[in-house]
CSV table of C-alpha atoms in Angstrom, one decimal:
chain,number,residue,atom,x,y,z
A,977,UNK,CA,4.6,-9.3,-24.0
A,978,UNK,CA,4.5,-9.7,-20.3
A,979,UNK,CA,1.7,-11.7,-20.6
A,980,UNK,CA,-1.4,-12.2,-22.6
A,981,UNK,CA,-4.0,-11.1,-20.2
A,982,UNK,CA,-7.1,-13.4,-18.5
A,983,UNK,CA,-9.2,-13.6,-21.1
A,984,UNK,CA,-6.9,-14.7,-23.7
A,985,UNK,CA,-4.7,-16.6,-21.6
A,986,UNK,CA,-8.0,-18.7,-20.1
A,987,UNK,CA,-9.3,-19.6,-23.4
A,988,UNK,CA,-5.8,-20.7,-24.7
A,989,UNK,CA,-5.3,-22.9,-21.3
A,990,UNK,CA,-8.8,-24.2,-22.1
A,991,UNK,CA,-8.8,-25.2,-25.9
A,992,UNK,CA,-4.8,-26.3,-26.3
A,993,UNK,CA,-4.0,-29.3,-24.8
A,994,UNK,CA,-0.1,-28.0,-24.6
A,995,UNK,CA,-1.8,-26.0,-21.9
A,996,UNK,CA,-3.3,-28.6,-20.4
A,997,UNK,CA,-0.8,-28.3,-16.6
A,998,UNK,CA,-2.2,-24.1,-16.7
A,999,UNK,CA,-5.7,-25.2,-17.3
A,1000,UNK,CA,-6.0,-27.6,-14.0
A,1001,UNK,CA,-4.0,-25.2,-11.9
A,1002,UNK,CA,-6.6,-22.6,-12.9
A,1003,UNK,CA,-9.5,-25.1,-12.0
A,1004,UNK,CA,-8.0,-25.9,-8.8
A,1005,UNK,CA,-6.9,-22.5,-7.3
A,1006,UNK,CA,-11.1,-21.3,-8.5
A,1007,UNK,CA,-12.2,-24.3,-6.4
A,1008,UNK,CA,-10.2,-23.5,-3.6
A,1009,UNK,CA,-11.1,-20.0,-4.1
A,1010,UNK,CA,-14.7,-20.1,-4.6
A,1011,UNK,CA,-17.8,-19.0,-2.1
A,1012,UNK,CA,-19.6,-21.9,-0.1
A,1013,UNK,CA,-21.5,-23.9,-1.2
A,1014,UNK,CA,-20.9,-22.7,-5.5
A,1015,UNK,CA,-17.8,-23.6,-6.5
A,1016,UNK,CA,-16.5,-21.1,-9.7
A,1017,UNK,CA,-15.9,-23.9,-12.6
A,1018,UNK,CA,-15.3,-22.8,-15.9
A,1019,UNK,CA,-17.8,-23.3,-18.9
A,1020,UNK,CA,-17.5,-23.2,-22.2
A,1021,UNK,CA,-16.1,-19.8,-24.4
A,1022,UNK,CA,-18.2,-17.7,-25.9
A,1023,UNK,CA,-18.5,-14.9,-27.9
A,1024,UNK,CA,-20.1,-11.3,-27.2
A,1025,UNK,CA,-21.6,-8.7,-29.5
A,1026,UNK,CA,-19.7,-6.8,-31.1
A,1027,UNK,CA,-16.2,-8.0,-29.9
A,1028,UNK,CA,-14.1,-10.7,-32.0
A,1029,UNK,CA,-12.7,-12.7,-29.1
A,1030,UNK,CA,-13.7,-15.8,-27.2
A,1031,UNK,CA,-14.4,-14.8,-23.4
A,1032,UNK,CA,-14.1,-17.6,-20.8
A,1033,UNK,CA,-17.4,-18.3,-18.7
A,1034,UNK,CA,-18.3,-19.8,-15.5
A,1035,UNK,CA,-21.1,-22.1,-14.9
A,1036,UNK,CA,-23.2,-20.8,-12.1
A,1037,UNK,CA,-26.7,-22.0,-11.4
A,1038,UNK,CA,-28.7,-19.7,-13.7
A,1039,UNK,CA,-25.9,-20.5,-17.1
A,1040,UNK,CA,-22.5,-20.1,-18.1
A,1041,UNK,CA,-22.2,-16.3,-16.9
A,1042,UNK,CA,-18.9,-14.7,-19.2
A,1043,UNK,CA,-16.3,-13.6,-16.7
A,1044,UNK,CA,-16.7,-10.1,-17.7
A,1045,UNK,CA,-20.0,-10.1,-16.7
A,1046,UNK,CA,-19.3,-11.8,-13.6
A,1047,UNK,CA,-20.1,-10.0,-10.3
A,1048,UNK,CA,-16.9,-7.7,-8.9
A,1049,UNK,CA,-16.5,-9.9,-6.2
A,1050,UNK,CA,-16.3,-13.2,-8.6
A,1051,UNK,CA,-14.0,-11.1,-11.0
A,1052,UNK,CA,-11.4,-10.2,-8.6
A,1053,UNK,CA,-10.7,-13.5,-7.3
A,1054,UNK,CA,-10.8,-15.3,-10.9
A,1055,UNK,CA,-8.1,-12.4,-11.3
A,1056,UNK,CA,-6.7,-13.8,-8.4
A,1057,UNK,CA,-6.4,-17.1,-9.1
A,1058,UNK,CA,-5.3,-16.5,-12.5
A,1059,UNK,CA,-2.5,-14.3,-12.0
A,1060,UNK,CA,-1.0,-17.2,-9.4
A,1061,UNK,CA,-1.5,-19.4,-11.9
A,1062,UNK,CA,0.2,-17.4,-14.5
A,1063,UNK,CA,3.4,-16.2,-12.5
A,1064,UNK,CA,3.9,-19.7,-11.1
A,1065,UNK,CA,4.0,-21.2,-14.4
A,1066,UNK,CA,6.1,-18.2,-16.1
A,1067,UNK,CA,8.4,-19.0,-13.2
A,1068,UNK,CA,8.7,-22.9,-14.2
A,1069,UNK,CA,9.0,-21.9,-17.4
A,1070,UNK,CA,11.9,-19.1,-17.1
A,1071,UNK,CA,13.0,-21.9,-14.5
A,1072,UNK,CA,13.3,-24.5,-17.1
A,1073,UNK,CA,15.1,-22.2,-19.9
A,1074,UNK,CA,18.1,-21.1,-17.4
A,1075,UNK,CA,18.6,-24.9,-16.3
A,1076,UNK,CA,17.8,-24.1,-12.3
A,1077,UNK,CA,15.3,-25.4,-9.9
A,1078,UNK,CA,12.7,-23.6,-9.5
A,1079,UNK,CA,12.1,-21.3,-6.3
A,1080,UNK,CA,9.7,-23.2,-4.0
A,1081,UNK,CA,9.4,-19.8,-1.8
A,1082,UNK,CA,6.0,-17.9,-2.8
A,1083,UNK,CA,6.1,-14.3,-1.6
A,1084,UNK,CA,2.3,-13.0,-2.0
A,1085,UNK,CA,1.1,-9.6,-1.4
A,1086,UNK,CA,-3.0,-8.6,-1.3
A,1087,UNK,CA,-3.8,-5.4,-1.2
A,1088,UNK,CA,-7.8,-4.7,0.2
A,1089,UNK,CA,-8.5,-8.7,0.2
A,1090,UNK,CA,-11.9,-7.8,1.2
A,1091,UNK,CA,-13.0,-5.7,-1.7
A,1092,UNK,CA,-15.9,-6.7,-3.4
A,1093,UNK,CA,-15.9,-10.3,-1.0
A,1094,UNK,CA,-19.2,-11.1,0.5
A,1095,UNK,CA,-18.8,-11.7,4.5
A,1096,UNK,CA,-19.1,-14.9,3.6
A,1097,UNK,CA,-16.4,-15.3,1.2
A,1098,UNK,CA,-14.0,-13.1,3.1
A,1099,UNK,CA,-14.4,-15.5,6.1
A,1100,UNK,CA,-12.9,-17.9,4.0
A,1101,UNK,CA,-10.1,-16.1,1.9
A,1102,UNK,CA,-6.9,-16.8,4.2
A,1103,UNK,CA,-7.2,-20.5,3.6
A,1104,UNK,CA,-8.4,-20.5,0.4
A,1105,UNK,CA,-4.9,-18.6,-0.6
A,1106,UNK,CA,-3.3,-20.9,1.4
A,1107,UNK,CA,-5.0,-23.8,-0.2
A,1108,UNK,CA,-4.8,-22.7,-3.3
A,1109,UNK,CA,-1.0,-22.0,-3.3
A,1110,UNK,CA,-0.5,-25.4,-2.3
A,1111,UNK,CA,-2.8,-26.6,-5.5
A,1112,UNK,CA,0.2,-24.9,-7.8
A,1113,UNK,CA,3.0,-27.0,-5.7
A,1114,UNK,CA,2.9,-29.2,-2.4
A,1115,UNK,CA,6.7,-27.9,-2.4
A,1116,UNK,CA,5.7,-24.2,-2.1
A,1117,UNK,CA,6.4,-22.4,1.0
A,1118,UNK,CA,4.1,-19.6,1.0
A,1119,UNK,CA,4.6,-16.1,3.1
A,1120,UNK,CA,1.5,-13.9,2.6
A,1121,UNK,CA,1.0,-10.8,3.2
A,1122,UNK,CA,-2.6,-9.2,3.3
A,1123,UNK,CA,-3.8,-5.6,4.2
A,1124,UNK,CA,-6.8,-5.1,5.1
A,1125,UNK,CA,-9.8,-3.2,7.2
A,1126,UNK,CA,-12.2,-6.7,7.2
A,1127,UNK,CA,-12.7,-8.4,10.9
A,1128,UNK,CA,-13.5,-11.4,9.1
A,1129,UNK,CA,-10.9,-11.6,6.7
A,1130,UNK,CA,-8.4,-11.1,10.2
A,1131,UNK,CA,-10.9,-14.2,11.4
A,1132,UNK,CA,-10.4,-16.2,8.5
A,1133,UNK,CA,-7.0,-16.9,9.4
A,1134,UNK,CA,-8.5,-18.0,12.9
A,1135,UNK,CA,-8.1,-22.0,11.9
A,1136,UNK,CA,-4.7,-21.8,10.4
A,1137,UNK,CA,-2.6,-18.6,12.3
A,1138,UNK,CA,0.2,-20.0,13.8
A,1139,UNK,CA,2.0,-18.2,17.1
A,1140,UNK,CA,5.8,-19.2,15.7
A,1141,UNK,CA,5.6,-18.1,11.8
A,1142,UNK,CA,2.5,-16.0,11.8
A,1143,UNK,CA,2.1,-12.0,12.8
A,1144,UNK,CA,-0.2,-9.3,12.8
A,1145,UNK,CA,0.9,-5.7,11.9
A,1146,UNK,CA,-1.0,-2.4,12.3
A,1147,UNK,CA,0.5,0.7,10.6
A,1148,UNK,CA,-0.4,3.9,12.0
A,1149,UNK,CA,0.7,7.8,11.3
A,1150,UNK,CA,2.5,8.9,14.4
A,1151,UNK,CA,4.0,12.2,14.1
A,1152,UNK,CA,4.1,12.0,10.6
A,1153,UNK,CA,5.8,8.9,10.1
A,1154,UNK,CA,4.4,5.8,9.9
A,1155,UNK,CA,5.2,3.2,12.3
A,1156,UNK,CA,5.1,-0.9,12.5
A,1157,UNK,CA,3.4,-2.2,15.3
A,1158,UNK,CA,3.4,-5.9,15.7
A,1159,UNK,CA,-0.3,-6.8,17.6
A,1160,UNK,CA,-1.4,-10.3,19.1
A,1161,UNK,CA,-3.6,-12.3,17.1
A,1162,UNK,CA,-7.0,-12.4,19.1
């Protein structure tokens, strides 16, 4: 196994206390992560017709919604936030095993970050990465990388884009070859 996928994964973070450290980080990067003013928090398991496993669900006003049949926009960042959570703590792990510290560089790559993200959410996303990274370790040093065609996710970095560590890229076919070009950050 790489891994054991979200759903199982969730539910075993949720139910076994030996999970307990997985559990919060998942609870913490989904806060961090989650739309003004409804924060995702996890409910209860449940079962669905006709399928033998427990599914994890998130309370949202109306009930505990499963996460499969959660919105796109809700499912991709609990994907998100889970597999952060799951490659930071494989990486303690593995860490651990070998006898070495732990990296405290985070490399993270977001491909689209917009896609399913109401304006709303996708005015938010930058930080909420950022934020949400920091939930896993206050040691991390994060370096993000994020493509995308959203204005607003560009303006979500607004509050927290710094001049000295931060840049904007465009790549563009020229000739048949693409080219880097760095672009200010208005």
């Amino acid at each position: 196994w790489v891994c054991n996928g979200l759903l199982r994964d969730w539910v075993s973070w949720q139910t076994n206390a030996r999970f307990a450290d997985r559990f919060a980080s998942l609870v913490a990067c989904l806060k961090t992560l989650s739309p003004d003013p409804l924060p995702l928090l996890p409910g209860e398991p449940t079962r669905l017709p006709q399928d033998s496993r427990d599914v994890p669900t998130l309370k949202l006003p109306y009930g505990e919604v499963p996460v499969v049949h959660a919105s796109a926009g809700v499912q991709r960042v609990v994907s998100l936030c889970y597999v952060m959570v799951w490659a930071w703590h494989e990486h303690l792990m593995h860490s651990d095993i070998v006898r070495r510290e732990p990296q405290r560089r985070l490399v993270l790559l977001v491909d689209e970050a917009e896609a399913h993200l109401h304006p709303r959410w996708q005015r938010a996303i930058v930080p909420g990465l950022m934020e949400s990274i920091q939930e896993l370790s206050s040691a991390l040093t994060p370096q993000i990388h994020l493509a995308t065609h959203s204005p607003m996710v560009m303006a979500s970095a607004e509050p927290i884009f710094d001049d000295d560590t931060d840049a904007v890229h465009h790549l563009k076919l020229v000739d048949r070859e693409v080219k880097l070009e760095e672009l200010p950050f208005i």
